Tab-separated table of N, CA and C in Angstrom:
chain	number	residue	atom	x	y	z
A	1	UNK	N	13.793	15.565	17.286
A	1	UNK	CA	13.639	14.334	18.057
A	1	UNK	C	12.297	13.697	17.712
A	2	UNK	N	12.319	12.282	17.345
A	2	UNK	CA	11.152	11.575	17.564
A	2	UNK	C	10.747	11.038	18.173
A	3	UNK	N	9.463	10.967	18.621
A	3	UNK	CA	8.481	10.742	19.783
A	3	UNK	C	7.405	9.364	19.421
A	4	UNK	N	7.276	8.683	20.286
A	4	UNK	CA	6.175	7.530	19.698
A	4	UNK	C	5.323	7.305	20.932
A	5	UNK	N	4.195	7.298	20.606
A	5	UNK	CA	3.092	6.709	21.576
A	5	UNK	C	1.679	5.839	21.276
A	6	UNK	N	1.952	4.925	21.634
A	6	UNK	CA	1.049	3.574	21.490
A	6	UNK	C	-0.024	3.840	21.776
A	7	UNK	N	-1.052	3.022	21.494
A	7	UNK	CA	-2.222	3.323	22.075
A	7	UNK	C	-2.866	1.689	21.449
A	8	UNK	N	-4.403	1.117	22.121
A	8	UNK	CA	-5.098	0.298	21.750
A	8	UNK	C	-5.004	-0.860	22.299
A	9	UNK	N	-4.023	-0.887	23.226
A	9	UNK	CA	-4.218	-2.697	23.943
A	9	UNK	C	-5.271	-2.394	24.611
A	10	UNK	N	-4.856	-4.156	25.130
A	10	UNK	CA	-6.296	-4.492	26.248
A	10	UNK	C	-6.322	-5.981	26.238
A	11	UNK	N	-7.640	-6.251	26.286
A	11	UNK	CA	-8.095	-7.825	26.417
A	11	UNK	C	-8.670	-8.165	25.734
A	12	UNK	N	-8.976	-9.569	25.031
A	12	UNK	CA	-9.513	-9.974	24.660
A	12	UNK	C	-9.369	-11.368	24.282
A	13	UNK	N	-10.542	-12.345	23.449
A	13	UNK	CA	-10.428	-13.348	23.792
A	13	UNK	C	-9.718	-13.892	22.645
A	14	UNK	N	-9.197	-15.492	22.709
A	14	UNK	CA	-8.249	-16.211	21.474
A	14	UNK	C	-9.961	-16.048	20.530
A	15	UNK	N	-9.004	-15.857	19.057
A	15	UNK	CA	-9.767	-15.798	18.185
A	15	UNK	C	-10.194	-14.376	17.564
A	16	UNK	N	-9.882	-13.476	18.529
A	16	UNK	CA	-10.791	-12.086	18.598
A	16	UNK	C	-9.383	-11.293	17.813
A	17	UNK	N	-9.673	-9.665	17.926
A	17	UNK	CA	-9.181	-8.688	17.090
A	17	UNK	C	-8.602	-7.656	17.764
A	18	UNK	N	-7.249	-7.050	17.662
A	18	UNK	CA	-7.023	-5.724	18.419
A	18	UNK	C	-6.152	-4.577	17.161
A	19	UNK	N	-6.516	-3.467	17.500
A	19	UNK	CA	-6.206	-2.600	16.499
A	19	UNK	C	-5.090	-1.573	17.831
A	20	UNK	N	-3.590	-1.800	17.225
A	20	UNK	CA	-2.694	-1.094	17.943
A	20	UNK	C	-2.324	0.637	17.061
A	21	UNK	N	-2.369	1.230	17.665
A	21	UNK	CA	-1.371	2.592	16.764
A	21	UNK	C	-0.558	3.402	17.626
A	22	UNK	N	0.180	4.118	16.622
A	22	UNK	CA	1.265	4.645	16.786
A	22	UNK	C	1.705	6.304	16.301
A	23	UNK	N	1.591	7.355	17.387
A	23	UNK	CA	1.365	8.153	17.457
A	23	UNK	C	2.759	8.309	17.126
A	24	UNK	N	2.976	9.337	15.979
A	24	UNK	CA	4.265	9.682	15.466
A	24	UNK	C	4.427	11.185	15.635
A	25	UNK	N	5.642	11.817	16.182
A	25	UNK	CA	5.544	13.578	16.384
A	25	UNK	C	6.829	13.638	16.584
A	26	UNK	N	7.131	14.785	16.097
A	26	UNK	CA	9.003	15.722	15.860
A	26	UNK	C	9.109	15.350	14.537
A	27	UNK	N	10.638	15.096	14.458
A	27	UNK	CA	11.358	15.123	13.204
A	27	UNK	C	11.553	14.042	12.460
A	28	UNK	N	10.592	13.657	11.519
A	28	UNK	CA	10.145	12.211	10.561
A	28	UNK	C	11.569	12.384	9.479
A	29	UNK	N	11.967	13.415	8.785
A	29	UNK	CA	13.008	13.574	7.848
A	29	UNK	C	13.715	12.391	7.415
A	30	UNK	N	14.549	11.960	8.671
A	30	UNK	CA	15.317	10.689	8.576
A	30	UNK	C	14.895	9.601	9.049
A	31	UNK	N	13.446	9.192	8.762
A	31	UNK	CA	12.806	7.856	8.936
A	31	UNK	C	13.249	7.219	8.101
A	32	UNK	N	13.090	6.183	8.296
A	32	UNK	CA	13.294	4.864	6.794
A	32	UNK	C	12.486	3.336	7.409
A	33	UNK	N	11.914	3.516	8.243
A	33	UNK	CA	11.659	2.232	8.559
A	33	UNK	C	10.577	2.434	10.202
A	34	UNK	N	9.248	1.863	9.957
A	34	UNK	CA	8.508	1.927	11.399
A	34	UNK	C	7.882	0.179	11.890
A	35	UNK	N	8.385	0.401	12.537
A	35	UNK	CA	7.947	-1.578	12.993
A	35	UNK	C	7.100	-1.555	14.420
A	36	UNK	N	6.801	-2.580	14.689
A	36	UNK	CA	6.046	-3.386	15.727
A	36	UNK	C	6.839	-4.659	16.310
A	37	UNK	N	7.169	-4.466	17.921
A	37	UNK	CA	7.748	-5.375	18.507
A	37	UNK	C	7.059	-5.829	19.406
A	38	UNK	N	7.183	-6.871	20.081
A	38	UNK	CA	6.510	-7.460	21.523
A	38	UNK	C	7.548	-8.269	22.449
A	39	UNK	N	6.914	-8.282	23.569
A	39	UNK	CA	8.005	-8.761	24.705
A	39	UNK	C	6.803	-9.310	25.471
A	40	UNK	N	6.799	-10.578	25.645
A	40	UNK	CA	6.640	-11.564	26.575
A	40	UNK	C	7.502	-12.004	28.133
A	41	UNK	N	6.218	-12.107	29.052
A	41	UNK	CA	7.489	-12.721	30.485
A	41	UNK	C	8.113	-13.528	29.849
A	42	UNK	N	9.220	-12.784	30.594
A	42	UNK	CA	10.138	-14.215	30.218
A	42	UNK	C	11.089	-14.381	29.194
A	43	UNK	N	10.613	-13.726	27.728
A	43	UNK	CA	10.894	-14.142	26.544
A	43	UNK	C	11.902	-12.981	26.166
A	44	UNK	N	12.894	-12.824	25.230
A	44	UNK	CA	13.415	-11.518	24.680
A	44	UNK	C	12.068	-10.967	23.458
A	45	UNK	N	13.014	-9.448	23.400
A	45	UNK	CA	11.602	-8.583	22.109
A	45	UNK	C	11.966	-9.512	21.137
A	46	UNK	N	10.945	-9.864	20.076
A	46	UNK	CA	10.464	-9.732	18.725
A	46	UNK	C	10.195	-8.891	17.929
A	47	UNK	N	10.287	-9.210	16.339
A	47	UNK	CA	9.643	-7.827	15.677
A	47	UNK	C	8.577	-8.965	15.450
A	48	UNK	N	7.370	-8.045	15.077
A	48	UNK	CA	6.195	-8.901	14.699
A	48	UNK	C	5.702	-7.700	13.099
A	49	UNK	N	6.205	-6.810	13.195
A	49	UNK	CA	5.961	-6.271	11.716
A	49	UNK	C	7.236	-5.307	11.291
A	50	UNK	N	7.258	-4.705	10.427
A	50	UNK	CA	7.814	-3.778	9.884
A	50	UNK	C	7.218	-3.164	8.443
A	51	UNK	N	7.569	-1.761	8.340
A	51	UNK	CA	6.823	-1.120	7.223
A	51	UNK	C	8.204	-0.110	6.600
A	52	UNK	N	8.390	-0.117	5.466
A	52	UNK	CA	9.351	0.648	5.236
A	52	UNK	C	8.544	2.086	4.316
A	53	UNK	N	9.445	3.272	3.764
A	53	UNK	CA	8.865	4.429	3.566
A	53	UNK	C	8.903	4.090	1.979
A	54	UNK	N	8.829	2.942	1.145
A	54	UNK	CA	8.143	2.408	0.066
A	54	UNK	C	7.130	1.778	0.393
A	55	UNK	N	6.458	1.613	1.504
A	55	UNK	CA	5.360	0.894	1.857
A	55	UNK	C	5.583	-1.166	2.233
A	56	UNK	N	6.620	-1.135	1.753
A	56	UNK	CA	6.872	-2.317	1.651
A	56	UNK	C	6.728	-3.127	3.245
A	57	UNK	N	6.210	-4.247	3.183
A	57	UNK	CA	5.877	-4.479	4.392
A	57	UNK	C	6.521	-6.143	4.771
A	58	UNK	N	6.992	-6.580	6.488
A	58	UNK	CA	7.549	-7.751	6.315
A	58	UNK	C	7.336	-7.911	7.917
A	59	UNK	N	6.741	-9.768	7.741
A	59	UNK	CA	6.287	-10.061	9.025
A	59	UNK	C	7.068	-11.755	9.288
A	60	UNK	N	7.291	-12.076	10.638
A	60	UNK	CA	8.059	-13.438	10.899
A	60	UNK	C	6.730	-14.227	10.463
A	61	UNK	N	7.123	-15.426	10.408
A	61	UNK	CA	6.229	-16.539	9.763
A	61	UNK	C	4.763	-16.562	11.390
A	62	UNK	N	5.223	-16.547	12.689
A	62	UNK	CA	4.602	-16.660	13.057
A	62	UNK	C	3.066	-15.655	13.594
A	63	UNK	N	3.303	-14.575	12.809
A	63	UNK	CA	1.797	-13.457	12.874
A	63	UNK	C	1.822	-13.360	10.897
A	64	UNK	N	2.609	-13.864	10.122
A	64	UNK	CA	1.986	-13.782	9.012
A	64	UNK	C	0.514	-14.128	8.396
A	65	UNK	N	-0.041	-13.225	7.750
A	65	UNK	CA	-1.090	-13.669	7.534
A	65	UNK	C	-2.342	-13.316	8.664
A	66	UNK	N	-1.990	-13.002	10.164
A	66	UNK	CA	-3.119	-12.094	10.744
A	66	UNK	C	-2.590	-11.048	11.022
A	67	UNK	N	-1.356	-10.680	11.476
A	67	UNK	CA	-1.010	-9.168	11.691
A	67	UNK	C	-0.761	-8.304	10.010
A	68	UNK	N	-1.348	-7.033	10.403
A	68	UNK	CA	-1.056	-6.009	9.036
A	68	UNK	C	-0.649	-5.343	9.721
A	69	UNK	N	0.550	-4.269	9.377
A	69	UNK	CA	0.899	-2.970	9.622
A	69	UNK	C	0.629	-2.291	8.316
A	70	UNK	N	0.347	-0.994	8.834
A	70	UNK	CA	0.295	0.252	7.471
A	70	UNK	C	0.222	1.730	8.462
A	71	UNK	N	0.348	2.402	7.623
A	71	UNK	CA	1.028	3.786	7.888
A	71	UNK	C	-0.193	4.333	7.357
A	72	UNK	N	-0.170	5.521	7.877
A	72	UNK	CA	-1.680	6.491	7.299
A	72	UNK	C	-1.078	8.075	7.727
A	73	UNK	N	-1.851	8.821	7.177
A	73	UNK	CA	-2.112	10.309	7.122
A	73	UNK	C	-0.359	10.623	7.436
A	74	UNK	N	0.238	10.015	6.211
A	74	UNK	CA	1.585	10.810	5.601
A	74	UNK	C	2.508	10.541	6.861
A	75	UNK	N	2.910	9.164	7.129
A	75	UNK	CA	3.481	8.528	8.182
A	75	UNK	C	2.948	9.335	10.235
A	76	UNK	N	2.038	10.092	10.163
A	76	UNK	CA	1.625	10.767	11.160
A	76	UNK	C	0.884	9.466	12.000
A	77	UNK	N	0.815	8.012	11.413
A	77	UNK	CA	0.371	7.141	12.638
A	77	UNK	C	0.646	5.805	11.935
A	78	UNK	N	1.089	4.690	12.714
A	78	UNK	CA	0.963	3.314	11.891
A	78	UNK	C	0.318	2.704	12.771
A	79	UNK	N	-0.541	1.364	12.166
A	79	UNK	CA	-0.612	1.147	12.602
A	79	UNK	C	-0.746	-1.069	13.043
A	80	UNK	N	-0.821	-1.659	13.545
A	80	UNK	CA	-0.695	-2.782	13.368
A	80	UNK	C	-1.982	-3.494	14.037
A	81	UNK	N	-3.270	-4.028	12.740
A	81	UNK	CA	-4.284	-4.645	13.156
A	81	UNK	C	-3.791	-6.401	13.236
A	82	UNK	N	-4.626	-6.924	14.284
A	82	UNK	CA	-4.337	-7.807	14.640
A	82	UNK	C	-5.216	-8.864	14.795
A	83	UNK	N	-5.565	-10.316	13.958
A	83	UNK	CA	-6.574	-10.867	14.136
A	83	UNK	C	-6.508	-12.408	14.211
A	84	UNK	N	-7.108	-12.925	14.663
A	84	UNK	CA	-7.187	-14.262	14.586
A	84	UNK	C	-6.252	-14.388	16.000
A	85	UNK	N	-6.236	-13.501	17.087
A	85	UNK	CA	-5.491	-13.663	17.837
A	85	UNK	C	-4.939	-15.303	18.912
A	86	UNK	N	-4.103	-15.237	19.035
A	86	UNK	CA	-3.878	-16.788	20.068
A	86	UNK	C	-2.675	-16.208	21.645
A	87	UNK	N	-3.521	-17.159	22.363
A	87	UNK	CA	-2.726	-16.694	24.070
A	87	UNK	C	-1.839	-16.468	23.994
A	88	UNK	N	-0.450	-17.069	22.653
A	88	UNK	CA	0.557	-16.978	22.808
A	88	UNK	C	1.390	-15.543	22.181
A	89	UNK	N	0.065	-14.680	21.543
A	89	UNK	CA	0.279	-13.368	21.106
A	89	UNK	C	0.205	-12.087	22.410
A	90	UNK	N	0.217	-12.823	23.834
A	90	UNK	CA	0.162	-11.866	24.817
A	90	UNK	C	1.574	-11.599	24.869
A	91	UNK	N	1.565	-9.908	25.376
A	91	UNK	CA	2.635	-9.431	25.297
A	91	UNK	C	2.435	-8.156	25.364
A	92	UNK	N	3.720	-7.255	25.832
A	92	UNK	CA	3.703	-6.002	25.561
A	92	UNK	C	4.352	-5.319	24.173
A	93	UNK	N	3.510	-4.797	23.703
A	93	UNK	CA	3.834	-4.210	22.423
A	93	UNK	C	4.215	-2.879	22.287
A	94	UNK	N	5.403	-2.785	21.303
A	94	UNK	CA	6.252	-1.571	21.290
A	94	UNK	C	6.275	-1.175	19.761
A	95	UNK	N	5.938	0.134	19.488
A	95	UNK	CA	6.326	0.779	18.438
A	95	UNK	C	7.735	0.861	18.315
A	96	UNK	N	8.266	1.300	17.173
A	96	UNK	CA	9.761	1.075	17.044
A	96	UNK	C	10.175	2.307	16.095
A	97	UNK	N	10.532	2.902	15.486
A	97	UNK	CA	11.420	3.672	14.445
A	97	UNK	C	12.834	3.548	13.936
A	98	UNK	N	13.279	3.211	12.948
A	98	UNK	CA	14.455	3.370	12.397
A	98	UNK	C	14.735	4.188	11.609
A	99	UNK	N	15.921	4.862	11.617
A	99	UNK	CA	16.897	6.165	10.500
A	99	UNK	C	17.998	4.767	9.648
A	100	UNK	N	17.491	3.865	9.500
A	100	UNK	CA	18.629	3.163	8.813
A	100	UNK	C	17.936	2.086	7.895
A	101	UNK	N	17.441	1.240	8.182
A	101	UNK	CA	17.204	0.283	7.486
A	101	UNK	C	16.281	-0.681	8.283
A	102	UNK	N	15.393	-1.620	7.778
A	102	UNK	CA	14.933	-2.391	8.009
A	102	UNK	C	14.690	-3.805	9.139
A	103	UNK	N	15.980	-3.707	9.333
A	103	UNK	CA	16.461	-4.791	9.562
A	103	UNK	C	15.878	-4.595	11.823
A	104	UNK	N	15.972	-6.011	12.542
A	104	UNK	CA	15.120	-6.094	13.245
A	104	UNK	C	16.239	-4.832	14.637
A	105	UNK	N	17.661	-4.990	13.729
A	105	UNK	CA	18.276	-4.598	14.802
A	105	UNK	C	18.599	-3.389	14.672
A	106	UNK	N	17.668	-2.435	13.396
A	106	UNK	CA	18.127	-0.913	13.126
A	106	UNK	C	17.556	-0.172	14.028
A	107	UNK	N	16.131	-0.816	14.590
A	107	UNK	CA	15.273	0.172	15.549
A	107	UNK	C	15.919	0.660	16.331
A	108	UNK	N	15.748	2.224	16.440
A	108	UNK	CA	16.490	2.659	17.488
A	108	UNK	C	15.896	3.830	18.741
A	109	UNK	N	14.502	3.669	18.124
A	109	UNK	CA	13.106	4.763	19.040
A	109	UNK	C	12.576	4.150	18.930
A	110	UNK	N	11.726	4.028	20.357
A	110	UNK	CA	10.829	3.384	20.972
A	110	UNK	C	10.189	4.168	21.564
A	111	UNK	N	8.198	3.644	21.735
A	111	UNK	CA	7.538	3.969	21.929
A	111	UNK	C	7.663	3.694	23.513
A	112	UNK	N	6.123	3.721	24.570
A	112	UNK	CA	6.662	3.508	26.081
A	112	UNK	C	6.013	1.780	25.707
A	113	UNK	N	5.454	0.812	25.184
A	113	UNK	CA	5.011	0.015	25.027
A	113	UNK	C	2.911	0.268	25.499
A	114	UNK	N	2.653	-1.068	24.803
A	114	UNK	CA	1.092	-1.242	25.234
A	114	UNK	C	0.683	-2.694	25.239
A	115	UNK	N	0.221	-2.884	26.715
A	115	UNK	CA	-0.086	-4.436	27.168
A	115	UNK	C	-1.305	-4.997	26.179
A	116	UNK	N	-1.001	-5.857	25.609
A	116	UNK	CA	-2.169	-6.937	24.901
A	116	UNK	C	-2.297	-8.458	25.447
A	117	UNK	N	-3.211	-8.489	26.107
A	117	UNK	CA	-3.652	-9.886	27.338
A	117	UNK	C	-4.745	-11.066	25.798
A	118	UNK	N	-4.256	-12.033	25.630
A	118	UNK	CA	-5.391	-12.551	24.790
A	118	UNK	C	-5.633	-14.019	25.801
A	119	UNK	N	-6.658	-14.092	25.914
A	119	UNK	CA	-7.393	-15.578	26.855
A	119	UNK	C	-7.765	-16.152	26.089
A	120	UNK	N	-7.849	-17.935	26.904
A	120	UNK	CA	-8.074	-18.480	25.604
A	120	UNK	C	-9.616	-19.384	26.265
């Protein structure tokens, strides 16, 4: 079984920086895919990153270019830095895992989420 746990929200102001990760533990074997989602009041989830186990990486037009995801110490954490932040990037953020593919609707483990407040 795989396990995910977030860590790194908080507050901060429009303009500023947050560094999210993702505590990975159990059985990685049949990974193929680790992403980053968010959920806004109100709004349905988003993916805001994805990383596949070629490294290959893919973000919606609207965090392209300030969000990075990357994976470290042999998929044991990913993680998704975040910069140039704007109010409308508040949200709760969820690690994700897929055994299938890429795609926004393969995720199928989830982390418990982590609140990111940005003021403007």
């Amino acid at each position: 079984v795989l396990q995910l746990v977030e860590s790194g929200g908080g507050s901060v102001q429009a303009g500023g920086s947050l560094r999210l990760s993702c505590a990975l533990s159990g059985n990685t074997n049949r990974l193929r895919c680790m992403g980053w989602f968010r959920q806004a009041p109100g709004k349905e989830r988003e993916g805001v990153a994805s990383i596949n186990t070629d490294d290959a990486t893919s973000y919606p037009d609207s965090v392209k270019g300030r969000f990075t995801i990357s994976q470290e110490n042999g998929w044991n954490t990913v993680s998704l830095q975040m910069n140039s932040l704007k109010p409308e990037d508040t949200a709760v953020y969820y690690c994700a895992a897929s055994m299938r593919a890429c795609r926004w609707s393969d995720f199928g483990v989830w982390g418990q989420g982590t609140q990111v407040i940005v003021s403007s």
